[in-house]
XYZ file of N, CA, C and O in Angstrom:
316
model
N 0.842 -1.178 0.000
C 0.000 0.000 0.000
C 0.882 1.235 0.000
O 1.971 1.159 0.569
N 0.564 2.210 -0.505
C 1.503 3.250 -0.794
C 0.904 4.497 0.544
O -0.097 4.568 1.258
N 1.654 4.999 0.428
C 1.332 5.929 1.917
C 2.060 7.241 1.347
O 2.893 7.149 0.445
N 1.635 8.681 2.023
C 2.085 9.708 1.883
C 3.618 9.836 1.567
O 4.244 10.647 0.884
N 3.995 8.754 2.302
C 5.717 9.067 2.870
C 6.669 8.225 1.026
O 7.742 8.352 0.436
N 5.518 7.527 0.879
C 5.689 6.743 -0.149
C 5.103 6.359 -1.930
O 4.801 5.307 -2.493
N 5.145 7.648 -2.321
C 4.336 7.828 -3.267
C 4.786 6.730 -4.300
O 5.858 6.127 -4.355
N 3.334 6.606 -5.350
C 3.918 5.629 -6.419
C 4.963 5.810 -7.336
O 4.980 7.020 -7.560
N 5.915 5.214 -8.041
C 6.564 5.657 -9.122
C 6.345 6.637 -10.348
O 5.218 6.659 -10.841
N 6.929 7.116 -10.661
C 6.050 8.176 -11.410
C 6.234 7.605 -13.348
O 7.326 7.745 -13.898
N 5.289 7.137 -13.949
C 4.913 6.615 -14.898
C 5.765 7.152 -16.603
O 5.537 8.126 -17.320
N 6.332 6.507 -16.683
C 7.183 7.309 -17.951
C 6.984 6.846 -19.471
O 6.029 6.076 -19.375
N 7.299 6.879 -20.619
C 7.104 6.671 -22.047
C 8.308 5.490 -21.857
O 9.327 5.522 -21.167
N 7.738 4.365 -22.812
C 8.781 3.367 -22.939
C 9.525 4.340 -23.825
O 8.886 5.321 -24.206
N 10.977 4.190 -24.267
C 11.610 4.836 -24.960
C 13.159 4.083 -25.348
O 14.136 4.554 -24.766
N 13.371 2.997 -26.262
C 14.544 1.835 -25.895
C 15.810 3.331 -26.052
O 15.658 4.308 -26.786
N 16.964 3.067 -25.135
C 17.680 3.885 -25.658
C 18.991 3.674 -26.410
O 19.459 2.545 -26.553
N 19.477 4.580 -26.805
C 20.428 4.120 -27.988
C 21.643 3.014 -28.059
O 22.001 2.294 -28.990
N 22.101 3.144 -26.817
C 22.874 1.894 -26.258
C 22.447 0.826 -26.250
O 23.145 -0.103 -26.654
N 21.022 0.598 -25.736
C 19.993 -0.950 -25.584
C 19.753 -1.069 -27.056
O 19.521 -2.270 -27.188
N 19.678 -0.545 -28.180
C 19.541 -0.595 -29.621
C 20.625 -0.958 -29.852
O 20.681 -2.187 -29.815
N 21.749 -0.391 -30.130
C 23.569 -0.806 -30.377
C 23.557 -2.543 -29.706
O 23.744 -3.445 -30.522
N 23.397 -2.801 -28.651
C 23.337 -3.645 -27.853
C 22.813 -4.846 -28.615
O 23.608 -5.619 -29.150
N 21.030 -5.097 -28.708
C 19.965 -5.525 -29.469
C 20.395 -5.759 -30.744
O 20.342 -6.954 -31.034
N 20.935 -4.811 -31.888
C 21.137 -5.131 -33.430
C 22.676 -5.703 -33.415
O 23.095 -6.180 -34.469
N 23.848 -5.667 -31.849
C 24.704 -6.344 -32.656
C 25.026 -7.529 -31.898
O 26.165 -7.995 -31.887
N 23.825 -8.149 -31.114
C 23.742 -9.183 -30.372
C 24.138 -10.195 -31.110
O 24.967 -10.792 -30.423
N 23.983 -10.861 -32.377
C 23.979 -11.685 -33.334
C 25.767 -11.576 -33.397
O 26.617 -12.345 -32.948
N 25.833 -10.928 -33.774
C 27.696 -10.704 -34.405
C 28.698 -11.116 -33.336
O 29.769 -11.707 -33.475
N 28.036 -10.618 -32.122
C 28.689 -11.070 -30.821
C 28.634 -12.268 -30.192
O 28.959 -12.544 -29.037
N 28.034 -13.207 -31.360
C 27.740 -14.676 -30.539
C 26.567 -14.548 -29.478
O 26.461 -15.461 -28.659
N 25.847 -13.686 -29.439
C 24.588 -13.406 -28.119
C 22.826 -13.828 -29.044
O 22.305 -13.403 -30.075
N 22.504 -14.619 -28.226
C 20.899 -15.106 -28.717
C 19.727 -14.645 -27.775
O 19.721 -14.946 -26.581
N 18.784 -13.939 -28.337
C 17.885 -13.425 -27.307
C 16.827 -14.730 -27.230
O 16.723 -15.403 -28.256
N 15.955 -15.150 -25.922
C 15.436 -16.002 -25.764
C 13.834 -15.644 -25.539
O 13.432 -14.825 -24.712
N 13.257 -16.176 -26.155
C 11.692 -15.894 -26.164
C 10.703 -16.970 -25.939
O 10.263 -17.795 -26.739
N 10.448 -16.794 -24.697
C 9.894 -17.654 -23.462
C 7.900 -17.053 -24.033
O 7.620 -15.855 -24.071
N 6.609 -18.409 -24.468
C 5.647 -18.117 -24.765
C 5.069 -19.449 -24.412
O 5.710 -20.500 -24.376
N 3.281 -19.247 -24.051
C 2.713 -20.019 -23.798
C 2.534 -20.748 -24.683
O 2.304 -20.096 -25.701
N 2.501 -22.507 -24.965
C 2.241 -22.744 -26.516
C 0.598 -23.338 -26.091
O -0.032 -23.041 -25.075
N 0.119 -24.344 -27.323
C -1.046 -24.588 -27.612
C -1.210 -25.288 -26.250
O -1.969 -24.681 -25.494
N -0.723 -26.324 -25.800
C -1.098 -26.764 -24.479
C -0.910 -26.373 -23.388
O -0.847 -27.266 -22.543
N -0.749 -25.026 -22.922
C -0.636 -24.210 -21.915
C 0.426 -24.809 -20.780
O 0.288 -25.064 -19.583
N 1.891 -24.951 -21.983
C 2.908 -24.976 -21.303
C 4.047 -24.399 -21.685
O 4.215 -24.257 -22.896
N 4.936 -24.003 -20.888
C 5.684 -22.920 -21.177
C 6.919 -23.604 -22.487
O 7.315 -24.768 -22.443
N 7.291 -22.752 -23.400
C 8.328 -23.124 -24.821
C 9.226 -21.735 -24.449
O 8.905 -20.562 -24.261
N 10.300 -22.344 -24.440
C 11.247 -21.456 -25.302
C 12.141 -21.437 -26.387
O 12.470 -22.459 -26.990
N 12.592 -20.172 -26.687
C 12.878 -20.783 -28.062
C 14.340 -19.206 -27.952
O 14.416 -18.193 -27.256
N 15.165 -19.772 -28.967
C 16.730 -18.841 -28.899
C 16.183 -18.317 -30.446
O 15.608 -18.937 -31.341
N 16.545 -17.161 -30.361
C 16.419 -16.179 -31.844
C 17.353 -15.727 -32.049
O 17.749 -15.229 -30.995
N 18.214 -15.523 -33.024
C 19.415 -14.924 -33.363
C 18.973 -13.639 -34.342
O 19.811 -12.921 -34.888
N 17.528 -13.462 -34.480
C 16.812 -12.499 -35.618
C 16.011 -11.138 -35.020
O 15.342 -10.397 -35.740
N 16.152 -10.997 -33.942
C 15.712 -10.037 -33.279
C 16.860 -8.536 -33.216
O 17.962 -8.312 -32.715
N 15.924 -7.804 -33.977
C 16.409 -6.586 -34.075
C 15.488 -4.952 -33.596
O 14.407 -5.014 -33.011
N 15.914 -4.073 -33.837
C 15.099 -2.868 -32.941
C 14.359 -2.401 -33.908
O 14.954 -1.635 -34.666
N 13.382 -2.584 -34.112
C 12.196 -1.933 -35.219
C 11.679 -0.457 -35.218
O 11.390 0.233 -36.195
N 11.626 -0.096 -33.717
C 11.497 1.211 -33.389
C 11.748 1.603 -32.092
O 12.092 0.740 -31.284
N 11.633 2.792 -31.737
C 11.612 3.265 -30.439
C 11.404 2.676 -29.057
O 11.948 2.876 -27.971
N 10.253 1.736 -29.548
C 9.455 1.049 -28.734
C 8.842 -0.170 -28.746
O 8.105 -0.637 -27.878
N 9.390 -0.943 -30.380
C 9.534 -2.134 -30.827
C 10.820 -2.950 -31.366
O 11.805 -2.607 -32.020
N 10.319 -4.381 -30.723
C 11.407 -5.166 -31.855
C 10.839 -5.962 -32.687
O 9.619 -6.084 -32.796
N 11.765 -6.622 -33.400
C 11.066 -7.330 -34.637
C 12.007 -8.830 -34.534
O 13.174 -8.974 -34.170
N 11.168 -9.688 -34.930
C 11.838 -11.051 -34.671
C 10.920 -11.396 -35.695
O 9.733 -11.101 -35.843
N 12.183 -12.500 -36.792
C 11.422 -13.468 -37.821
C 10.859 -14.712 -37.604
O 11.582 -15.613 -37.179
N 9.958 -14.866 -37.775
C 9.219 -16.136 -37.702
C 9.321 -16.910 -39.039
O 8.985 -16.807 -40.219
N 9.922 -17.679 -38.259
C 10.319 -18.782 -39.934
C 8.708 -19.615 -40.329
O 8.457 -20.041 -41.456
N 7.920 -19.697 -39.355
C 6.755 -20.379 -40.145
C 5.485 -19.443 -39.458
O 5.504 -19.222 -38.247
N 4.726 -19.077 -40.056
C 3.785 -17.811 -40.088
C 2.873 -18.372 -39.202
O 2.210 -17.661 -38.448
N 2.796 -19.363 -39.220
C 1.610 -20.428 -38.704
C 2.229 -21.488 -37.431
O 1.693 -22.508 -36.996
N 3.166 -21.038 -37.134
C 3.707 -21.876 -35.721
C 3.884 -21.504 -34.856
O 3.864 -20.273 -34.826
N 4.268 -22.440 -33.154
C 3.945 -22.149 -31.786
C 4.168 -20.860 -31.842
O 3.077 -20.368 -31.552
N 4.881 -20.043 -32.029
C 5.009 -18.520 -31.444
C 4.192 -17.366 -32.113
O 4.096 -16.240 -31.626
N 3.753 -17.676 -33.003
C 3.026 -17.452 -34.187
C 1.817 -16.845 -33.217
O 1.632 -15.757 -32.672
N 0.903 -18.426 -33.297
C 0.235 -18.872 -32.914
C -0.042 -18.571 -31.197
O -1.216 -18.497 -30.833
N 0.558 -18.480 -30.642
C 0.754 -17.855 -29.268
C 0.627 -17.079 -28.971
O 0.019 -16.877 -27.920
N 1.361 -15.697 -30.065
C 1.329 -14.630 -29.615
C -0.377 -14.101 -29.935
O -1.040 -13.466 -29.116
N -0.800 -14.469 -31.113
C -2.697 -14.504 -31.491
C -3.277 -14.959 -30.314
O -4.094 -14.156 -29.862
N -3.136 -15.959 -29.672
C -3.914 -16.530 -28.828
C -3.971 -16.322 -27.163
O -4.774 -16.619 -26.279
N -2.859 -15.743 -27.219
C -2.276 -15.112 -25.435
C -2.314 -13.359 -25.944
O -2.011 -12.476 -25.141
């Protein structure tokens, strides 16, 4: 419970910054795999290593899905 003495955090714009971008697009080159943890069809946890994840924008990334129509696909529609 938050109290006078203890106010809430104060709410800000996601905003990735330029270092976490540098970081993110040269993860691949550096031998580094980002990991993307999703519920699949039987409501159990998958993960999966991407070497294709890059900074799309400000406030997005972009990761290829090699089959349009599979678990992560499909996961991210359904969760």
């Amino acid at each position: 419970m938050n109290s006078p003495q203890n106010p809430p955090p104060t709410l800000t714009e996601l905003k990735l910054p330029e270092s976490l971008k540098q970081l993110i697009n040269s993860a691949f080159e550096r031998g580094k795999y980002f990991t993307v943890a999703y519920v699949g069809p039987d409501d159990r946890p998958e993960i999966s290593f991407r070497g294709s994840v890059q900074v799309y924008s400000d406030t997005q990334l972009a990761i290829w899905a090699r089959n349009p129509e599979g678990g992560l696909s499909h996961a991210i529609s359904r969760n």
